[in-house]
Amino acid sequence: MFKSIGFVLRIAIAWGLVVLVVASLYSSIPLLGRFELPIVLVSMATMALVVGGAFSHLRRVRLIAGHIDGDALGNRQKRLVEIPLEAGEAFDLLDAAIRELPGAEQIQSARDSLQVKAKVARPRTYGEHPLRRWNPLLWFGLPRNQLQATVTPAGDSGRVTLICEPENPAWSDWFLVDDGTNYENAEAIVRAITRRIGERRRGEQASAAQTATEKELTEAKLNLLHAQVEPHFLYNTLASAQLLTRSDPVRAEAMLGHLIQYLRRSLPNAEGEMSTLGAELERALAYLEILKVRMGDRLDVQTDVAEALRNTPMPAMMLQTLVENAIKHGLEPRTGGGTVWIRARRDDNTVAVTVADNGEGFNSKTSGTGIGLKNVRERLRLRYAGEANLAVVANFPAGVAATLTVPANGRNAHG
């Protein structure tokens, strides 16, 4: 209540002084000074219009803001808005919000300095007023507002400073009102920013949900692979063991032992798809031992994995995929066979596991479809969010070397 009365008194006193000065000047003119009635009527009408306009401003501000205080009543509005985005992205969001403001024109956008300036046509809230040309509150006011917005970088966020004001000098605020239009503009831009941030967050959540769905599908496929052993590998191994039972029972028993070890490591577990380097190495060596029985001297296996690295967390079946690729596309097509190397090295906070062979190398006959390596890369992306990778290069002097790099402590591995 006191804010409202104070505001009306301030406008009335300012205009009263102006009316008093004009009346004094009028009275000082000899010919006009004798006729006091006209200046008295004009003064009374002016004050009545001024007070009426001030109350109209009060009423509209209360409708827009829902309350009356010094900040809401002011012709010049300032807002500070924190946008949880990098400064460049925050600027793009702010610029788009201003461009959609009704009546915005002459928009000047400077991305380098992170500033936006614009003029905003002042709406005729109550249409064309019949006393518009006689209303003192409109005698020397411009029918436009203006705004300036600046984004200040603040780490990973942007701080917006928004100023909405009339297109008049500050001294005019003693005599003019903006009918709450600058308050309305400031709140509209803040609402637009909030809405756009909300839409962006919903989009990110939808993307995260989609990624989670893709991850679940990938893991479901992996679990299915865990439960299924490649049929032709199983049949060939059992057939070889059957033949060996007649000619070399000791080797047949060894082959069946390795097959049991391989099958045990290939079954799905209740802990999800994460395993350890040691467990994956046991599976791969069981697979290679079976192949050594079948391939004989054509296959040599060399490992160099320190005991301290065997507890390194890593996704299941990835090492197996690299070993199978080395056999299928590198050594099996080669008449003389060759060697498979499995090595592991720690470098700071990562562990690099390399599977290399001296087989056929990259060529159109043995390169396969690449689906296995593609799946490995996709699983790494979903599991580690960019903190792990797979590199496949030519081995010297022959063959291929595939290196799987994962965090040493399993960080960023999303289970």
Coordinates of C-alpha atoms in Angstrom, one line a residue:
M1 CA 0.0 0.0 0.0
F2 CA 2.7 2.5 1.0
K3 CA 4.7 1.6 -2.2
S4 CA 1.6 2.4 -4.3
I5 CA 0.9 5.7 -2.6
G6 CA 4.6 6.6 -2.8
F7 CA 4.7 5.9 -6.5
V8 CA 1.6 8.0 -7.2
L9 CA 2.9 10.9 -5.1
R10 CA 6.3 10.8 -6.8
I11 CA 4.7 11.1 -10.3
A12 CA 2.2 13.7 -9.0
I13 CA 4.9 15.9 -7.4
A14 CA 7.1 15.7 -10.5
W15 CA 4.3 16.8 -12.8
G16 CA 3.1 19.3 -10.2
L17 CA 6.4 21.1 -10.3
V18 CA 6.3 21.2 -14.1
V19 CA 2.7 22.5 -14.0
L20 CA 3.8 25.1 -11.4
V21 CA 6.6 26.3 -13.6
V22 CA 4.4 26.5 -16.7
A23 CA 1.7 28.4 -14.7
S24 CA 4.3 30.9 -13.4
L25 CA 5.6 31.5 -16.9
Y26 CA 2.1 32.0 -18.1
S27 CA 1.3 34.5 -15.4
S28 CA 4.4 36.5 -16.1
I29 CA 3.2 37.3 -19.6
P30 CA 1.4 40.6 -19.4
L31 CA -1.4 40.0 -21.8
L32 CA -2.1 36.4 -20.7
G33 CA -1.6 36.9 -17.0
R34 CA -5.0 38.6 -16.7
F35 CA -6.8 35.3 -17.8
E36 CA -6.0 32.8 -15.0
L37 CA -8.9 30.5 -15.6
P38 CA -7.5 28.7 -18.7
I39 CA -4.2 27.9 -17.1
V40 CA -6.0 26.7 -13.9
L41 CA -8.2 24.3 -16.0
V42 CA -5.3 23.0 -18.0
S43 CA -3.3 22.4 -14.8
M44 CA -6.1 20.6 -13.1
A45 CA -6.8 18.4 -16.2
T46 CA -3.1 17.6 -16.5
M47 CA -2.8 16.5 -12.9
A48 CA -6.0 14.5 -13.2
L49 CA -4.6 12.7 -16.3
V50 CA -1.3 12.1 -14.6
V51 CA -2.7 10.7 -11.4
G52 CA -5.2 8.5 -13.5
G53 CA -2.3 7.2 -15.6
A54 CA -0.3 6.4 -12.5
F55 CA -3.1 4.4 -11.0
S56 CA -3.6 2.6 -14.3
H57 CA 0.1 1.7 -14.3
L58 CA -0.3 0.3 -10.7
R59 CA -3.3 -1.8 -11.7
R60 CA -1.6 -3.3 -14.7
V61 CA 1.6 -4.1 -12.8
R62 CA -0.4 -5.8 -10.2
L63 CA -2.2 -7.9 -12.8
I64 CA 1.1 -8.9 -14.5
A65 CA 3.4 -9.4 -11.4
G66 CA 0.7 -10.4 -8.9
H67 CA 2.2 -8.0 -6.4
I68 CA 3.4 -4.4 -6.0
D69 CA 6.9 -3.4 -5.0
G70 CA 9.6 -1.0 -6.1
D71 CA 11.2 -3.5 -8.5
A72 CA 7.9 -4.4 -10.2
L73 CA 6.8 -0.7 -10.5
G74 CA 10.0 0.4 -12.2
N75 CA 10.2 1.2 -15.8
R76 CA 13.7 -0.5 -16.0
Q77 CA 14.0 -4.1 -15.2
K78 CA 17.1 -6.2 -14.6
R79 CA 17.3 -10.0 -14.4
L80 CA 20.2 -12.3 -13.7
V81 CA 19.7 -15.9 -15.0
E82 CA 22.1 -18.8 -14.6
I83 CA 22.0 -21.2 -17.6
P84 CA 23.6 -24.6 -16.9
L85 CA 25.3 -24.6 -20.3
E86 CA 28.6 -23.6 -21.8
A87 CA 28.6 -19.9 -22.6
G88 CA 28.3 -20.3 -26.4
E89 CA 25.3 -22.7 -26.0
A90 CA 23.8 -20.3 -23.4
F91 CA 24.1 -17.5 -25.9
D92 CA 22.4 -19.4 -28.7
L93 CA 19.6 -20.3 -26.4
L94 CA 19.2 -16.6 -25.2
D95 CA 19.4 -15.3 -28.8
A96 CA 16.6 -17.6 -29.9
A97 CA 14.4 -16.6 -26.9
I98 CA 14.8 -12.9 -27.7
R99 CA 14.0 -13.4 -31.4
E100 CA 10.7 -15.0 -30.5
L101 CA 9.7 -12.1 -28.2
P102 CA 6.5 -10.4 -29.6
G103 CA 7.4 -7.0 -31.2
A104 CA 11.2 -7.6 -31.2
E105 CA 12.9 -5.8 -34.1
Q106 CA 16.3 -4.4 -35.0
I107 CA 18.0 -7.3 -33.3
Q108 CA 21.8 -7.1 -33.1
S109 CA 23.4 -10.3 -32.2
A110 CA 27.2 -10.5 -31.5
R111 CA 28.3 -14.0 -30.7
D112 CA 32.0 -13.1 -30.1
S113 CA 31.1 -10.6 -27.4
L114 CA 28.1 -12.7 -26.2
Q115 CA 25.7 -9.7 -26.5
V116 CA 22.3 -9.3 -27.9
K117 CA 20.5 -5.9 -28.4
A118 CA 17.0 -5.3 -29.7
K119 CA 14.2 -2.8 -29.9
V120 CA 10.7 -3.9 -28.8
A121 CA 7.6 -2.2 -30.0
R122 CA 5.4 -1.3 -27.0
P123 CA 1.9 -2.9 -27.4
R124 CA -1.2 -0.7 -27.2
T125 CA -2.5 -2.6 -24.3
Y126 CA -5.9 -0.9 -24.2
G127 CA -6.1 -0.1 -27.9
E128 CA -6.1 3.5 -29.2
H129 CA -7.0 5.7 -26.2
P130 CA -9.3 8.6 -27.0
L131 CA -7.2 11.0 -24.9
R132 CA -3.9 9.6 -26.2
R133 CA -2.7 12.9 -27.7
W134 CA -3.7 14.8 -24.6
N135 CA -2.2 12.3 -22.1
P136 CA 0.8 14.0 -20.4
L137 CA 2.4 10.6 -19.8
L138 CA 2.8 10.2 -23.5
W139 CA 3.8 13.7 -24.5
F140 CA 7.5 13.1 -24.9
G141 CA 7.8 9.3 -24.5
L142 CA 8.9 7.0 -27.4
P143 CA 6.5 4.2 -28.2
R144 CA 9.2 1.5 -27.9
N145 CA 11.2 -0.3 -25.4
Q146 CA 14.7 -1.8 -25.7
L147 CA 16.7 -4.6 -24.2
Q148 CA 20.3 -5.7 -23.8
A149 CA 21.4 -9.1 -22.8
T150 CA 25.0 -10.3 -22.0
V151 CA 26.2 -13.7 -21.3
T152 CA 29.2 -14.0 -18.9
P153 CA 31.1 -17.3 -18.9
A154 CA 31.2 -18.9 -15.5
G155 CA 33.0 -22.3 -15.8
D156 CA 30.6 -24.8 -17.4
S157 CA 27.7 -22.4 -17.2
G158 CA 26.7 -19.0 -18.6
R159 CA 25.3 -16.1 -16.5
V160 CA 22.8 -13.9 -18.4
T161 CA 22.4 -10.2 -17.4
L162 CA 19.2 -9.0 -19.0
I163 CA 18.1 -5.3 -19.0
C164 CA 14.7 -4.2 -20.3
E165 CA 14.0 -0.5 -20.3
P166 CA 12.1 2.3 -22.2
E167 CA 13.8 3.9 -25.2
N168 CA 14.0 7.1 -23.2
P169 CA 16.7 8.6 -20.9
A170 CA 16.6 7.7 -17.2
W171 CA 15.3 11.1 -16.1
S172 CA 12.0 10.5 -17.9
D173 CA 11.1 7.9 -15.3
W174 CA 10.0 10.7 -13.0
F175 CA 7.3 11.7 -15.5
L176 CA 6.5 8.6 -17.6
V177 CA 5.3 5.0 -17.0
D178 CA 5.6 2.0 -19.2
D179 CA 2.4 0.2 -18.1
G180 CA 4.5 -2.7 -17.0
T181 CA 5.7 -3.6 -20.5
N182 CA 9.3 -3.9 -19.6
Y183 CA 8.5 -6.1 -16.6
E184 CA 6.4 -8.2 -19.0
N185 CA 9.3 -8.5 -21.5
A186 CA 11.8 -9.5 -18.8
E187 CA 9.6 -12.2 -17.4
A188 CA 8.7 -13.4 -20.9
I189 CA 12.4 -13.9 -21.8
V190 CA 13.1 -15.6 -18.5
R191 CA 10.2 -18.0 -19.1
A192 CA 11.4 -18.7 -22.6
I193 CA 14.9 -19.5 -21.3
T194 CA 13.5 -21.8 -18.7
R195 CA 11.3 -23.6 -21.2
R196 CA 14.2 -24.1 -23.6
I197 CA 16.4 -25.5 -20.9
G198 CA 13.6 -27.8 -19.9
E199 CA 13.2 -29.0 -23.5
R200 CA 16.9 -29.6 -23.7
R201 CA 17.0 -31.6 -20.5
R202 CA 14.1 -33.7 -21.7
G203 CA 15.9 -34.3 -24.9
E204 CA 19.1 -35.3 -23.0
Q205 CA 17.0 -37.6 -20.8
A206 CA 15.4 -39.2 -23.9
S207 CA 18.8 -39.7 -25.5
A208 CA 20.1 -41.2 -22.3
A209 CA 17.1 -43.5 -22.1
Q210 CA 17.7 -44.5 -25.7
T211 CA 21.4 -45.2 -25.0
A212 CA 20.4 -47.3 -22.0
T213 CA 18.0 -49.2 -24.1
E214 CA 20.7 -49.8 -26.7
K215 CA 23.0 -51.0 -23.9
E216 CA 20.4 -53.3 -22.5
L217 CA 19.9 -54.8 -26.0
T218 CA 23.6 -55.2 -26.5
E219 CA 23.9 -56.9 -23.1
A220 CA 21.0 -59.2 -23.9
K221 CA 22.7 -60.2 -27.1
L222 CA 25.9 -60.8 -25.1
N223 CA 24.1 -63.0 -22.5
L224 CA 22.7 -65.0 -25.4
L225 CA 26.2 -65.4 -26.8
H226 CA 27.4 -66.5 -23.4
A227 CA 24.7 -69.2 -23.3
Q228 CA 25.5 -70.5 -26.8
V229 CA 28.8 -71.9 -28.0
E230 CA 29.6 -71.6 -31.6
P231 CA 28.1 -74.9 -33.0
H232 CA 30.7 -75.8 -35.6
F233 CA 33.5 -75.3 -33.0
L234 CA 31.8 -77.5 -30.5
Y235 CA 31.0 -80.2 -33.1
N236 CA 34.6 -80.2 -34.5
T237 CA 36.1 -80.4 -31.0
L238 CA 33.9 -83.3 -30.0
A239 CA 34.6 -85.1 -33.3
S240 CA 38.3 -84.6 -32.8
A241 CA 38.1 -85.9 -29.2
Q242 CA 36.2 -89.0 -30.5
L243 CA 38.9 -89.8 -33.0
L244 CA 41.6 -89.3 -30.4
T245 CA 40.0 -91.7 -27.9
R246 CA 41.1 -94.5 -30.2
S247 CA 44.5 -93.4 -31.2
D248 CA 45.7 -91.1 -28.4
P249 CA 43.4 -91.3 -25.3
V250 CA 45.7 -89.0 -23.3
R251 CA 45.3 -86.1 -25.8
A252 CA 41.6 -86.8 -26.1
E253 CA 41.3 -86.4 -22.3
A254 CA 43.3 -83.2 -22.4
M255 CA 41.1 -81.8 -25.2
L256 CA 37.9 -82.6 -23.3
G257 CA 39.4 -81.0 -20.2
H258 CA 40.1 -77.8 -22.1
L259 CA 36.6 -77.9 -23.6
I260 CA 35.1 -78.2 -20.1
Q261 CA 37.1 -75.2 -19.0
Y262 CA 36.1 -73.2 -22.0
L263 CA 32.4 -74.1 -21.5
R264 CA 32.6 -73.2 -17.8
R265 CA 33.9 -69.7 -18.7
S266 CA 31.4 -69.2 -21.5
L267 CA 28.3 -69.7 -19.5
P268 CA 26.5 -66.5 -18.4
N269 CA 27.0 -65.4 -14.8
A270 CA 24.7 -63.6 -12.4
E271 CA 27.0 -60.6 -12.1
G272 CA 26.3 -59.2 -15.6
E273 CA 28.8 -58.8 -18.5
M274 CA 31.8 -57.6 -16.5
S275 CA 34.6 -60.1 -16.0
T276 CA 38.3 -59.9 -15.2
L277 CA 41.4 -60.2 -17.4
G278 CA 42.4 -63.4 -15.6
A279 CA 39.1 -65.1 -16.2
E280 CA 39.0 -64.0 -19.9
L281 CA 42.6 -65.2 -20.3
E282 CA 41.7 -68.6 -18.9
R283 CA 38.8 -68.9 -21.4
A284 CA 41.0 -67.8 -24.3
L285 CA 43.8 -70.2 -23.4
A286 CA 41.3 -73.1 -23.1
Y287 CA 40.1 -72.3 -26.6
L288 CA 43.6 -72.1 -27.9
E289 CA 44.6 -75.4 -26.2
I290 CA 41.8 -77.1 -28.0
L291 CA 42.9 -75.7 -31.3
K292 CA 46.5 -76.7 -30.6
V293 CA 45.3 -80.3 -30.3
R294 CA 43.6 -80.0 -33.6
M295 CA 46.2 -77.9 -35.4
G296 CA 49.3 -79.5 -33.8
D297 CA 52.6 -77.8 -34.6
R298 CA 50.8 -75.3 -36.8
L299 CA 49.8 -73.3 -33.8
D300 CA 52.0 -71.7 -31.2
V301 CA 50.7 -69.6 -28.2
Q302 CA 52.7 -67.2 -26.2
T303 CA 51.4 -65.2 -23.2
D304 CA 52.8 -62.3 -21.2
V305 CA 50.3 -61.2 -18.7
A306 CA 51.6 -60.2 -15.2
E307 CA 49.7 -61.7 -12.2
A308 CA 49.1 -58.2 -10.9
L309 CA 47.0 -57.3 -14.0
R310 CA 44.7 -60.4 -13.9
N311 CA 42.2 -58.7 -11.6
T312 CA 41.7 -55.8 -14.1
P313 CA 37.9 -55.5 -14.7
M314 CA 37.0 -55.9 -18.4
P315 CA 33.8 -56.9 -20.3
A316 CA 33.4 -60.6 -20.9
M317 CA 34.1 -62.2 -24.3
M318 CA 36.1 -59.3 -25.7
L319 CA 39.4 -61.0 -25.4
Q320 CA 37.8 -64.1 -26.8
T321 CA 36.6 -62.2 -29.9
L322 CA 40.1 -60.9 -30.6
V323 CA 41.7 -64.4 -30.2
E324 CA 39.0 -66.0 -32.5
N325 CA 39.7 -63.3 -35.1
A326 CA 43.4 -64.0 -34.9
I327 CA 42.8 -67.8 -35.5
K328 CA 40.0 -67.6 -38.1
H329 CA 41.3 -64.7 -40.3
G330 CA 45.0 -65.0 -39.5
L331 CA 46.3 -68.5 -38.9
E332 CA 43.8 -71.0 -40.1
P333 CA 43.9 -69.9 -43.7
R334 CA 47.7 -70.1 -43.6
T335 CA 49.2 -73.5 -44.5
G336 CA 52.1 -73.2 -42.1
G337 CA 49.9 -71.8 -39.2
G338 CA 51.7 -69.4 -36.9
T339 CA 51.8 -67.8 -33.5
V340 CA 49.3 -66.0 -31.3
W341 CA 50.6 -63.6 -28.7
I342 CA 48.6 -62.3 -25.8
R343 CA 50.2 -59.5 -23.8
A344 CA 49.1 -57.0 -21.2
R345 CA 50.8 -53.8 -20.1
R346 CA 49.7 -51.1 -17.6
D347 CA 50.3 -47.4 -18.5
D348 CA 49.3 -45.0 -15.7
N349 CA 45.6 -45.6 -15.2
T350 CA 44.9 -47.9 -18.2
V351 CA 45.7 -51.5 -19.1
A352 CA 46.4 -52.4 -22.7
V353 CA 45.7 -56.0 -23.7
T354 CA 47.1 -57.0 -27.1
V355 CA 46.3 -60.0 -29.2
A356 CA 48.7 -60.3 -32.2
D357 CA 49.3 -63.0 -34.8
N358 CA 51.7 -63.5 -37.7
G359 CA 49.1 -64.8 -40.1
E360 CA 47.6 -63.5 -43.3
G361 CA 47.1 -59.9 -42.1
F362 CA 44.7 -57.5 -43.8
N363 CA 43.4 -58.9 -47.1
S364 CA 40.0 -59.4 -48.8
K365 CA 40.1 -63.2 -48.4
T366 CA 40.4 -63.4 -44.7
S367 CA 39.3 -60.1 -43.3
G368 CA 35.7 -61.3 -42.6
T369 CA 32.7 -59.0 -42.1
G370 CA 34.1 -56.9 -39.2
I371 CA 30.9 -57.5 -37.2
G372 CA 32.9 -58.9 -34.2
L373 CA 35.2 -55.8 -33.9
K374 CA 32.3 -53.5 -34.5
N375 CA 30.4 -55.1 -31.6
V376 CA 33.5 -54.8 -29.4
R377 CA 33.8 -51.0 -30.2
E378 CA 30.0 -50.5 -29.6
R379 CA 30.2 -52.3 -26.2
L380 CA 33.2 -50.2 -25.2
R381 CA 31.3 -47.0 -26.1
L382 CA 28.3 -48.0 -24.1
R383 CA 30.2 -49.5 -21.2
Y384 CA 33.0 -46.9 -20.7
A385 CA 31.6 -43.7 -22.3
G386 CA 34.8 -42.9 -24.3
E387 CA 37.3 -44.0 -21.6
A388 CA 38.2 -47.2 -23.5
N389 CA 39.1 -48.1 -27.1
L390 CA 40.1 -50.8 -29.5
A391 CA 42.9 -50.3 -32.0
V392 CA 43.6 -52.7 -34.8
V393 CA 46.9 -52.3 -36.8
A394 CA 49.1 -54.4 -39.1
N395 CA 51.7 -56.5 -37.2
F396 CA 55.3 -56.5 -38.3
P397 CA 56.5 -58.4 -40.3
A398 CA 53.1 -60.2 -40.9
G399 CA 49.7 -60.5 -39.3
V400 CA 47.5 -58.2 -37.3
A401 CA 47.7 -56.7 -33.8
A402 CA 44.5 -55.7 -31.9
T403 CA 44.9 -53.7 -28.7
L404 CA 42.1 -53.3 -26.2
T405 CA 42.7 -50.5 -23.7
V406 CA 40.5 -50.2 -20.6
P407 CA 40.7 -48.3 -17.3
A408 CA 42.8 -50.2 -14.8
N409 CA 40.3 -49.9 -12.0
G410 CA 37.2 -50.3 -14.1
R411 CA 36.1 -46.6 -13.6
N412 CA 33.3 -45.3 -15.8
A413 CA 32.2 -48.8 -16.4
H414 CA 28.4 -48.6 -16.3
G415 CA 26.9 -51.8 -15.0

